[in-house]
Amino acid sequence: MIISCCLLQQIHAQLTTLASGGNKKASVSERIGLTDISIHYDRPGVKGRDGQIWGKLVYVGYTNLGFGSAKAAPWRAGANENTTIEFSTSVKIEGQPLAAGKYGFFIAYDPNECTLIFSKNSSSWGNFYYNDKEDALRVKVKPVATDKSVEWLKYEFMNETDTTASVALEWEKLMIPFKVEVDYINEQIASFRRQLRSQTGFNWEPWDQAAQWSLQKNVNLDEALLWSDSATSQTFGGNQSFQAWSTKAQVLNKLNRGQEADSIMKKALPVASMQEMHLYGRSLLAQKKPKEAFDIFKMNYDKHPNVFTTNMGMVRAYSGTGNYKKALEFTQKALPQVPDPINKASLDKMIKLLQDGKDVN
């Protein structure tokens, strides 16, 4: 009896073979911002049925398939099993909110306007058990005719930015695109908060990185200042980092607390490297503060005399204050110290500008 049961189980076991009809299994994924989007689907082929796909094989609207519980089923947006789409965070589809999760994806095709359906049921086989009560979201989009025929149905991500992308179903000579938007800014801030509470936050660099990101995006500046406080603290080791103090000063400037920022930078100068001090001087020039920049370049030169970086700093310092003759003297000191052809070309250009009585900055 035991042998008979085993034989019976083997008879009913399913072997792995190609999907029925020769349809190809496929998946495509992309990260938009911090949001991972994954689509799993089967790819039917045109197989000589040109002109017979849309409105015929892919029926208009809904139909009774004669199997399963669905009496009005939309197209399964692929072949065989459910087409599914998964979002790792909440998103917006054509401007409409959709929570993070995995969804069955269906399309009620119409040549003028298609209805895209995201169903909470992602595990049923195909569209035979579609139930509109399980819809999480419906949106309407216009199909787009294309010149080039696509033999095997595919999904493609297009027009990507940090916060948006278009997802397009393409088959035969038709494309059905829809726009996905993510809340990258708030997702990133939430991610920073989680990571900084973990072992990642045991050193000053991640705190500084989070504050720098906020500066670049000009968002969340009050919290960025708190992150900079942590970055510059002795606890996390950034109290001897010019970079960490510089970030804090930049945040304070963004918050219109310029005097505090200047005070911090003066205190941070003793721990600055030659290159850091040079870049700080250049940033002051960019802020239209030539006198302050001159003082920084001069301090750097006194600390590291007659090397290429500080000689070039003095070129910029004197040029920024209008003393082109003195700036030219430092170009001659820098010429034999040029480290590579790129810097040589840059210095030659500066010399020409100064000879013509023009600022190099």
mmCIF file of C-alpha atoms in Angstrom:
data_model
loop_
_atom_site.group_PDB
_atom_site.id
_atom_site.type_symbol
_atom_site.label_atom_id
_atom_site.label_comp_id
_atom_site.label_asym_id
_atom_site.label_seq_id
_atom_site.Cartn_x
_atom_site.Cartn_y
_atom_site.Cartn_z
ATOM 1 C CA MET A 1 0.000 0.000 0.000
ATOM 2 C CA ILE A 2 2.844 2.415 0.815
ATOM 3 C CA ILE A 3 4.393 1.858 -2.631
ATOM 4 C CA SER A 4 1.038 2.443 -4.323
ATOM 5 C CA CYS A 5 0.566 5.793 -2.522
ATOM 6 C CA CYS A 6 4.033 6.956 -3.548
ATOM 7 C CA LEU A 7 3.363 6.007 -7.167
ATOM 8 C CA LEU A 8 0.059 7.880 -7.061
ATOM 9 C CA GLN A 9 1.780 11.004 -5.722
ATOM 10 C CA GLN A 10 4.374 10.848 -8.492
ATOM 11 C CA ILE A 11 1.665 10.536 -11.135
ATOM 12 C CA HIS A 12 -0.050 13.723 -9.914
ATOM 13 C CA ALA A 13 3.160 15.714 -9.383
ATOM 14 C CA GLN A 14 3.705 18.649 -11.766
ATOM 15 C CA LEU A 15 6.909 18.872 -13.757
ATOM 16 C CA THR A 16 8.476 22.206 -14.667
ATOM 17 C CA THR A 17 7.998 22.956 -18.355
ATOM 18 C CA LEU A 18 7.630 25.967 -20.611
ATOM 19 C CA ALA A 19 4.480 28.004 -20.035
ATOM 20 C CA SER A 20 1.526 27.001 -22.186
ATOM 21 C CA GLY A 21 1.320 28.577 -25.626
ATOM 22 C CA GLY A 22 5.032 29.297 -25.667
ATOM 23 C CA ASN A 23 4.466 32.489 -23.651
ATOM 24 C CA LYS A 24 7.611 33.674 -21.941
ATOM 25 C CA LYS A 25 7.876 34.410 -18.221
ATOM 26 C CA ALA A 26 9.493 37.742 -17.486
ATOM 27 C CA SER A 27 10.102 40.343 -14.819
ATOM 28 C CA VAL A 28 11.385 43.901 -14.787
ATOM 29 C CA SER A 29 12.414 46.032 -11.822
ATOM 30 C CA GLU A 30 13.608 49.555 -11.252
ATOM 31 C CA ARG A 31 14.362 51.799 -8.296
ATOM 32 C CA ILE A 32 12.809 55.259 -8.411
ATOM 33 C CA GLY A 33 14.206 57.349 -5.585
ATOM 34 C CA LEU A 34 14.309 54.771 -2.780
ATOM 35 C CA THR A 35 11.256 52.889 -4.045
ATOM 36 C CA ASP A 36 11.713 49.478 -5.638
ATOM 37 C CA ILE A 37 9.135 48.602 -8.302
ATOM 38 C CA SER A 38 8.905 45.043 -9.641
ATOM 39 C CA ILE A 39 6.612 43.643 -12.341
ATOM 40 C CA HIS A 40 6.192 39.892 -12.962
ATOM 41 C CA TYR A 41 4.295 38.796 -16.047
ATOM 42 C CA ASP A 42 4.018 36.322 -18.913
ATOM 43 C CA ARG A 43 4.791 37.541 -22.451
ATOM 44 C CA PRO A 44 2.409 36.474 -25.212
ATOM 45 C CA GLY A 45 3.609 36.831 -28.801
ATOM 46 C CA VAL A 46 1.872 38.382 -31.778
ATOM 47 C CA LYS A 47 2.649 35.235 -33.790
ATOM 48 C CA GLY A 48 1.335 36.497 -37.100
ATOM 49 C CA ARG A 49 -1.855 37.944 -35.618
ATOM 50 C CA ASP A 50 -1.075 41.509 -36.670
ATOM 51 C CA GLY A 51 -4.183 43.652 -36.527
ATOM 52 C CA GLN A 52 -5.985 40.989 -34.493
ATOM 53 C CA ILE A 53 -4.610 41.829 -31.037
ATOM 54 C CA TRP A 54 -6.246 45.001 -29.769
ATOM 55 C CA GLY A 55 -10.020 44.890 -29.622
ATOM 56 C CA LYS A 56 -10.079 41.197 -30.570
ATOM 57 C CA LEU A 57 -7.641 38.948 -28.718
ATOM 58 C CA VAL A 58 -7.475 41.688 -26.094
ATOM 59 C CA TYR A 59 -11.181 42.346 -25.804
ATOM 60 C CA VAL A 60 -12.731 45.736 -25.095
ATOM 61 C CA GLY A 61 -13.746 46.298 -21.482
ATOM 62 C CA TYR A 62 -14.812 43.218 -19.510
ATOM 63 C CA THR A 63 -15.995 39.737 -20.441
ATOM 64 C CA ASN A 64 -17.330 36.520 -18.940
ATOM 65 C CA LEU A 65 -14.539 33.984 -19.513
ATOM 66 C CA GLY A 66 -16.792 31.010 -18.758
ATOM 67 C CA PHE A 67 -14.477 29.731 -16.066
ATOM 68 C CA GLY A 68 -13.909 30.730 -12.461
ATOM 69 C CA SER A 69 -16.034 33.117 -10.453
ATOM 70 C CA ALA A 70 -15.502 36.291 -12.501
ATOM 71 C CA LYS A 71 -18.524 37.310 -14.569
ATOM 72 C CA ALA A 72 -16.948 40.544 -15.847
ATOM 73 C CA ALA A 73 -13.180 40.121 -16.080
ATOM 74 C CA PRO A 74 -10.728 42.710 -17.435
ATOM 75 C CA TRP A 75 -7.670 41.582 -19.394
ATOM 76 C CA ARG A 76 -4.881 40.086 -17.292
ATOM 77 C CA ALA A 77 -2.322 42.513 -18.849
ATOM 78 C CA GLY A 78 -0.159 39.618 -20.001
ATOM 79 C CA ALA A 79 -0.767 35.883 -20.277
ATOM 80 C CA ASN A 80 -1.288 32.838 -18.062
ATOM 81 C CA GLU A 81 -0.878 33.715 -14.366
ATOM 82 C CA ASN A 82 -1.635 37.045 -12.744
ATOM 83 C CA THR A 83 0.469 39.975 -13.829
ATOM 84 C CA THR A 84 1.703 41.484 -10.559
ATOM 85 C CA ILE A 85 3.298 44.788 -9.668
ATOM 86 C CA GLU A 86 4.938 45.485 -6.327
ATOM 87 C CA PHE A 87 5.954 48.768 -4.683
ATOM 88 C CA SER A 88 8.271 48.895 -1.662
ATOM 89 C CA THR A 89 6.818 52.238 -0.536
ATOM 90 C CA SER A 90 3.620 54.164 -1.065
ATOM 91 C CA VAL A 91 3.392 55.757 -4.516
ATOM 92 C CA LYS A 92 1.076 57.770 -6.711
ATOM 93 C CA ILE A 93 -0.265 56.319 -9.949
ATOM 94 C CA GLU A 94 -1.387 59.030 -12.348
ATOM 95 C CA GLY A 95 -1.610 61.308 -9.313
ATOM 96 C CA GLN A 96 -3.697 58.868 -7.234
ATOM 97 C CA PRO A 97 -2.269 57.417 -3.980
ATOM 98 C CA LEU A 98 -1.518 53.696 -3.708
ATOM 99 C CA ALA A 99 -0.092 52.046 -0.608
ATOM 100 C CA ALA A 100 3.070 49.956 -0.611
ATOM 101 C CA GLY A 101 2.411 46.322 -1.468
ATOM 102 C CA LYS A 102 1.956 43.715 -4.166
ATOM 103 C CA TYR A 103 -1.008 43.994 -6.540
ATOM 104 C CA GLY A 104 -2.624 42.025 -9.288
ATOM 105 C CA PHE A 105 -2.570 44.224 -12.392
ATOM 106 C CA PHE A 106 -5.411 44.238 -14.917
ATOM 107 C CA ILE A 107 -6.420 46.423 -17.852
ATOM 108 C CA ALA A 108 -9.903 47.087 -19.173
ATOM 109 C CA TYR A 109 -8.856 47.941 -22.718
ATOM 110 C CA ASP A 110 -10.581 50.617 -24.769
ATOM 111 C CA PRO A 111 -9.115 52.201 -27.911
ATOM 112 C CA ASN A 112 -9.820 55.670 -26.527
ATOM 113 C CA GLU A 113 -9.168 55.262 -22.796
ATOM 114 C CA CYS A 114 -7.968 52.221 -20.839
ATOM 115 C CA THR A 115 -8.788 51.535 -17.205
ATOM 116 C CA LEU A 116 -5.821 50.285 -15.194
ATOM 117 C CA ILE A 117 -6.782 48.198 -12.181
ATOM 118 C CA PHE A 118 -4.551 47.464 -9.189
ATOM 119 C CA SER A 119 -6.139 44.593 -7.255
ATOM 120 C CA LYS A 120 -5.400 43.564 -3.679
ATOM 121 C CA ASN A 121 -5.614 39.988 -4.936
ATOM 122 C CA SER A 122 -2.219 39.204 -6.441
ATOM 123 C CA SER A 123 -2.267 35.424 -6.010
ATOM 124 C CA SER A 124 -5.182 34.187 -8.154
ATOM 125 C CA TRP A 125 -4.481 32.502 -11.486
ATOM 126 C CA GLY A 126 -4.993 34.957 -14.316
ATOM 127 C CA ASN A 127 -8.220 36.944 -14.359
ATOM 128 C CA PHE A 128 -10.645 34.024 -13.833
ATOM 129 C CA TYR A 129 -11.338 35.071 -10.236
ATOM 130 C CA TYR A 130 -11.215 38.837 -10.637
ATOM 131 C CA ASN A 131 -13.473 40.646 -8.164
ATOM 132 C CA ASP A 132 -13.929 44.405 -8.370
ATOM 133 C CA LYS A 133 -14.477 44.531 -4.594
ATOM 134 C CA GLU A 134 -10.777 43.756 -4.258
ATOM 135 C CA ASP A 135 -9.721 46.794 -6.332
ATOM 136 C CA ALA A 136 -7.233 49.018 -4.527
ATOM 137 C CA LEU A 137 -7.087 51.619 -7.298
ATOM 138 C CA ARG A 138 -8.403 52.351 -10.756
ATOM 139 C CA VAL A 139 -6.976 54.998 -13.077
ATOM 140 C CA LYS A 140 -7.688 55.884 -16.688
ATOM 141 C CA VAL A 141 -4.973 56.436 -19.299
ATOM 142 C CA LYS A 142 -4.890 56.874 -23.051
ATOM 143 C CA PRO A 143 -3.251 54.168 -25.195
ATOM 144 C CA VAL A 144 -0.590 55.353 -27.638
ATOM 145 C CA ALA A 145 -0.176 53.956 -31.161
ATOM 146 C CA THR A 146 3.411 53.163 -32.169
ATOM 147 C CA ASP A 147 5.127 52.751 -35.534
ATOM 148 C CA LYS A 148 7.300 49.786 -34.610
ATOM 149 C CA SER A 149 5.665 46.456 -33.783
ATOM 150 C CA VAL A 150 6.677 44.641 -30.572
ATOM 151 C CA GLU A 151 6.437 40.870 -31.073
ATOM 152 C CA TRP A 152 6.574 39.796 -27.419
ATOM 153 C CA LEU A 153 4.581 41.816 -24.881
ATOM 154 C CA LYS A 154 6.859 43.701 -22.522
ATOM 155 C CA TYR A 155 6.866 46.245 -19.727
ATOM 156 C CA GLU A 156 9.389 49.048 -19.789
ATOM 157 C CA PHE A 157 10.407 51.898 -17.479
ATOM 158 C CA MET A 158 10.744 55.218 -19.294
ATOM 159 C CA ASN A 159 11.400 58.925 -18.597
ATOM 160 C CA GLU A 160 12.938 58.250 -15.196
ATOM 161 C CA THR A 161 13.811 61.038 -12.735
ATOM 162 C CA ASP A 162 14.645 60.918 -9.013
ATOM 163 C CA THR A 163 10.941 60.978 -8.212
ATOM 164 C CA THR A 164 9.003 59.765 -11.260
ATOM 165 C CA ALA A 165 8.949 57.244 -14.087
ATOM 166 C CA SER A 166 6.540 56.071 -16.733
ATOM 167 C CA VAL A 167 5.766 52.365 -16.870
ATOM 168 C CA ALA A 168 4.619 51.231 -20.303
ATOM 169 C CA LEU A 169 3.050 48.000 -21.487
ATOM 170 C CA GLU A 170 4.061 47.511 -25.142
ATOM 171 C CA TRP A 171 2.677 44.933 -27.536
ATOM 172 C CA GLU A 172 2.161 44.859 -31.289
ATOM 173 C CA LYS A 173 1.750 48.519 -32.300
ATOM 174 C CA LEU A 174 0.307 49.884 -29.062
ATOM 175 C CA MET A 175 1.704 51.238 -25.819
ATOM 176 C CA ILE A 176 -0.249 51.760 -22.586
ATOM 177 C CA PRO A 177 1.834 54.029 -20.312
ATOM 178 C CA PHE A 178 1.148 55.200 -16.775
ATOM 179 C CA LYS A 179 3.059 57.560 -14.499
ATOM 180 C CA VAL A 180 4.449 56.526 -11.116
ATOM 181 C CA GLU A 181 5.470 59.147 -8.568
ATOM 182 C CA VAL A 182 7.370 58.531 -5.335
ATOM 183 C CA ASP A 183 7.836 60.773 -2.313
ATOM 184 C CA TYR A 184 11.620 60.608 -2.468
ATOM 185 C CA ILE A 185 12.372 63.538 -0.150
ATOM 186 C CA ASN A 186 10.323 62.258 2.788
ATOM 187 C CA GLU A 187 11.338 58.642 2.154
ATOM 188 C CA GLN A 188 15.002 59.658 2.233
ATOM 189 C CA ILE A 189 14.597 61.643 5.443
ATOM 190 C CA ALA A 190 12.800 58.713 7.086
ATOM 191 C CA SER A 191 15.572 56.397 5.893
ATOM 192 C CA PHE A 192 18.230 58.668 7.420
ATOM 193 C CA ARG A 193 16.394 58.655 10.744
ATOM 194 C CA ARG A 194 16.238 54.864 10.810
ATOM 195 C CA GLN A 195 19.867 54.403 9.794
ATOM 196 C CA LEU A 196 21.251 56.982 12.207
ATOM 197 C CA ARG A 197 19.626 55.080 15.086
ATOM 198 C CA SER A 198 21.513 51.942 14.067
ATOM 199 C CA GLN A 199 25.206 51.063 14.215
ATOM 200 C CA THR A 200 25.668 53.242 11.124
ATOM 201 C CA GLY A 201 25.229 56.283 13.378
ATOM 202 C CA PHE A 202 28.172 55.408 15.640
ATOM 203 C CA ASN A 203 30.537 57.626 13.620
ATOM 204 C CA TRP A 204 30.353 61.288 12.568
ATOM 205 C CA GLU A 205 30.407 60.767 8.794
ATOM 206 C CA PRO A 206 26.799 59.508 8.343
ATOM 207 C CA TRP A 207 25.469 62.414 10.441
ATOM 208 C CA ASP A 208 27.415 64.817 8.242
ATOM 209 C CA GLN A 209 26.205 63.057 5.077
ATOM 210 C CA ALA A 210 22.565 63.448 6.131
ATOM 211 C CA ALA A 211 23.078 67.131 6.896
ATOM 212 C CA GLN A 212 24.872 67.687 3.574
ATOM 213 C CA TRP A 213 22.024 66.018 1.683
ATOM 214 C CA SER A 214 19.524 68.350 3.371
ATOM 215 C CA LEU A 215 21.667 71.309 2.357
ATOM 216 C CA GLN A 216 21.794 70.210 -1.261
ATOM 217 C CA LYS A 217 18.022 69.700 -1.378
ATOM 218 C CA ASN A 218 17.322 72.763 0.822
ATOM 219 C CA VAL A 219 14.929 70.763 2.993
ATOM 220 C CA ASN A 220 14.631 69.686 6.640
ATOM 221 C CA LEU A 221 17.224 72.270 7.716
ATOM 222 C CA ASP A 222 16.258 72.407 11.392
ATOM 223 C CA GLU A 223 16.856 68.688 11.748
ATOM 224 C CA ALA A 224 19.970 68.990 9.576
ATOM 225 C CA LEU A 225 21.384 71.347 12.200
ATOM 226 C CA LEU A 226 20.765 68.715 14.878
ATOM 227 C CA TRP A 227 22.493 66.151 12.669
ATOM 228 C CA SER A 228 25.434 68.554 12.351
ATOM 229 C CA ASP A 229 25.520 68.921 16.131
ATOM 230 C CA SER A 230 25.964 65.162 16.354
ATOM 231 C CA ALA A 231 28.539 65.129 13.560
ATOM 232 C CA THR A 232 30.700 67.737 15.319
ATOM 233 C CA SER A 233 30.379 66.186 18.756
ATOM 234 C CA GLN A 234 33.259 64.490 20.551
ATOM 235 C CA THR A 235 30.996 61.475 21.068
ATOM 236 C CA PHE A 236 30.972 60.605 17.361
ATOM 237 C CA GLY A 237 34.487 61.873 16.646
ATOM 238 C CA GLY A 238 33.770 64.771 14.300
ATOM 239 C CA ASN A 239 34.914 67.531 16.631
ATOM 240 C CA GLN A 240 38.310 67.475 14.872
ATOM 241 C CA SER A 241 36.823 67.403 11.362
ATOM 242 C CA PHE A 242 36.863 70.615 9.358
ATOM 243 C CA GLN A 243 34.324 69.052 6.977
ATOM 244 C CA ALA A 244 31.834 68.451 9.789
ATOM 245 C CA TRP A 245 32.189 71.988 11.129
ATOM 246 C CA SER A 246 31.956 73.402 7.616
ATOM 247 C CA THR A 247 28.684 71.549 7.050
ATOM 248 C CA LYS A 248 27.282 72.955 10.279
ATOM 249 C CA ALA A 249 28.270 76.468 9.230
ATOM 250 C CA GLN A 250 26.572 75.997 5.863
ATOM 251 C CA VAL A 251 23.367 74.889 7.588
ATOM 252 C CA LEU A 252 23.478 77.932 9.856
ATOM 253 C CA ASN A 253 23.926 80.186 6.818
ATOM 254 C CA LYS A 254 20.873 78.582 5.201
ATOM 255 C CA LEU A 255 18.954 79.338 8.399
ATOM 256 C CA ASN A 256 20.058 83.005 8.189
ATOM 257 C CA ARG A 257 22.371 82.660 11.194
ATOM 258 C CA GLY A 258 25.448 83.978 9.440
ATOM 259 C CA GLN A 259 27.296 85.341 12.493
ATOM 260 C CA GLU A 260 27.162 81.940 14.178
ATOM 261 C CA ALA A 261 28.377 80.334 10.958
ATOM 262 C CA ASP A 262 31.357 82.706 10.703
ATOM 263 C CA SER A 263 32.270 82.072 14.325
ATOM 264 C CA ILE A 264 32.210 78.305 13.789
ATOM 265 C CA MET A 265 34.434 78.513 10.710
ATOM 266 C CA LYS A 266 37.033 80.600 12.548
ATOM 267 C CA LYS A 267 37.184 77.997 15.311
ATOM 268 C CA ALA A 268 37.425 75.173 12.752
ATOM 269 C CA LEU A 269 40.347 76.609 10.755
ATOM 270 C CA PRO A 270 43.106 75.085 12.953
ATOM 271 C CA VAL A 271 41.935 71.549 12.047
ATOM 272 C CA ALA A 272 41.619 72.253 8.304
ATOM 273 C CA SER A 273 43.986 70.621 5.835
ATOM 274 C CA MET A 274 45.697 72.679 3.151
ATOM 275 C CA GLN A 275 43.179 71.542 0.534
ATOM 276 C CA GLU A 276 40.178 72.132 2.818
ATOM 277 C CA MET A 277 41.320 75.663 3.582
ATOM 278 C CA HIS A 278 41.891 76.339 -0.126
ATOM 279 C CA LEU A 279 38.377 75.164 -0.975
ATOM 280 C CA TYR A 280 36.951 77.267 1.850
ATOM 281 C CA GLY A 281 38.670 80.328 0.409
ATOM 282 C CA ARG A 282 37.162 79.580 -2.988
ATOM 283 C CA SER A 283 33.711 79.210 -1.435
ATOM 284 C CA LEU A 284 34.080 82.670 0.110
ATOM 285 C CA LEU A 285 34.953 84.066 -3.307
ATOM 286 C CA ALA A 286 31.811 82.445 -4.686
ATOM 287 C CA GLN A 287 29.863 84.219 -1.918
ATOM 288 C CA LYS A 288 31.338 87.560 -3.086
ATOM 289 C CA LYS A 289 33.479 87.904 0.049
ATOM 290 C CA PRO A 290 36.915 88.700 -1.474
ATOM 291 C CA LYS A 291 38.421 90.235 1.687
ATOM 292 C CA GLU A 292 37.486 87.268 3.848
ATOM 293 C CA ALA A 293 38.737 84.930 1.121
ATOM 294 C CA PHE A 294 42.062 86.801 0.978
ATOM 295 C CA ASP A 295 42.585 86.276 4.700
ATOM 296 C CA ILE A 296 41.964 82.518 4.343
ATOM 297 C CA PHE A 297 44.272 82.126 1.333
ATOM 298 C CA LYS A 298 46.986 84.128 3.134
ATOM 299 C CA MET A 299 46.632 82.032 6.287
ATOM 300 C CA ASN A 300 46.923 78.883 4.191
ATOM 301 C CA TYR A 301 50.006 80.234 2.388
ATOM 302 C CA ASP A 302 51.717 81.139 5.666
ATOM 303 C CA LYS A 303 51.042 77.628 6.971
ATOM 304 C CA HIS A 304 52.068 75.879 3.718
ATOM 305 C CA PRO A 305 54.389 78.331 1.911
ATOM 306 C CA ASN A 306 55.351 78.163 -1.753
ATOM 307 C CA VAL A 307 53.542 75.000 -2.880
ATOM 308 C CA PHE A 308 51.312 74.794 -5.923
ATOM 309 C CA THR A 309 47.963 74.845 -4.070
ATOM 310 C CA THR A 310 48.769 77.832 -1.862
ATOM 311 C CA ASN A 311 50.464 79.752 -4.683
ATOM 312 C CA MET A 312 47.301 79.293 -6.726
ATOM 313 C CA GLY A 313 45.316 80.409 -3.680
ATOM 314 C CA MET A 314 47.264 83.662 -3.607
ATOM 315 C CA VAL A 315 46.645 84.112 -7.332
ATOM 316 C CA ARG A 316 42.934 83.977 -6.610
ATOM 317 C CA ALA A 317 43.280 86.075 -3.451
ATOM 318 C CA TYR A 318 45.028 88.994 -5.157
ATOM 319 C CA SER A 319 42.870 88.721 -8.268
ATOM 320 C CA GLY A 320 39.750 88.844 -6.103
ATOM 321 C CA THR A 321 40.890 92.122 -4.545
ATOM 322 C CA GLY A 322 41.851 93.627 -7.926
ATOM 323 C CA ASN A 323 45.636 93.426 -7.550
ATOM 324 C CA TYR A 324 46.343 91.683 -10.870
ATOM 325 C CA LYS A 325 50.046 92.560 -10.853
ATOM 326 C CA LYS A 326 50.594 90.742 -7.566
ATOM 327 C CA ALA A 327 48.425 87.845 -8.749
ATOM 328 C CA LEU A 328 50.680 87.492 -11.833
ATOM 329 C CA GLU A 329 53.740 87.230 -9.567
ATOM 330 C CA PHE A 330 52.225 84.181 -7.886
ATOM 331 C CA THR A 331 51.381 82.598 -11.239
ATOM 332 C CA GLN A 332 55.111 82.603 -11.981
ATOM 333 C CA LYS A 333 55.784 80.840 -8.681
ATOM 334 C CA ALA A 334 53.118 78.263 -9.511
ATOM 335 C CA LEU A 335 54.244 77.564 -13.098
ATOM 336 C CA PRO A 336 57.198 75.245 -12.285
ATOM 337 C CA GLN A 337 55.029 73.393 -9.744
ATOM 338 C CA VAL A 338 52.138 72.495 -12.099
ATOM 339 C CA PRO A 339 51.285 68.806 -11.431
ATOM 340 C CA ASP A 340 49.533 67.888 -14.697
ATOM 341 C CA PRO A 341 48.444 69.194 -18.136
ATOM 342 C CA ILE A 342 44.928 70.071 -16.956
ATOM 343 C CA ASN A 343 46.240 72.415 -14.261
ATOM 344 C CA LYS A 344 48.803 73.806 -16.742
ATOM 345 C CA ALA A 345 46.025 74.715 -19.169
ATOM 346 C CA SER A 346 44.015 76.316 -16.353
ATOM 347 C CA LEU A 347 47.004 78.347 -15.177
ATOM 348 C CA ASP A 348 47.816 79.522 -18.723
ATOM 349 C CA LYS A 349 44.229 80.741 -19.033
ATOM 350 C CA MET A 350 44.511 82.631 -15.738
ATOM 351 C CA ILE A 351 47.732 84.311 -16.849
ATOM 352 C CA LYS A 352 46.063 85.518 -20.029
ATOM 353 C CA LEU A 353 43.079 86.912 -18.077
ATOM 354 C CA LEU A 354 45.308 88.723 -15.613
ATOM 355 C CA GLN A 355 47.408 90.188 -18.441
ATOM 356 C CA ASP A 356 44.169 91.491 -19.939
ATOM 357 C CA GLY A 357 43.196 93.040 -16.591
ATOM 358 C CA LYS A 358 40.450 90.542 -15.791
ATOM 359 C CA ASP A 359 39.575 88.657 -12.611
ATOM 360 C CA VAL A 360 40.343 84.917 -12.719
ATOM 361 C CA ASN A 361 37.627 83.985 -10.213
#
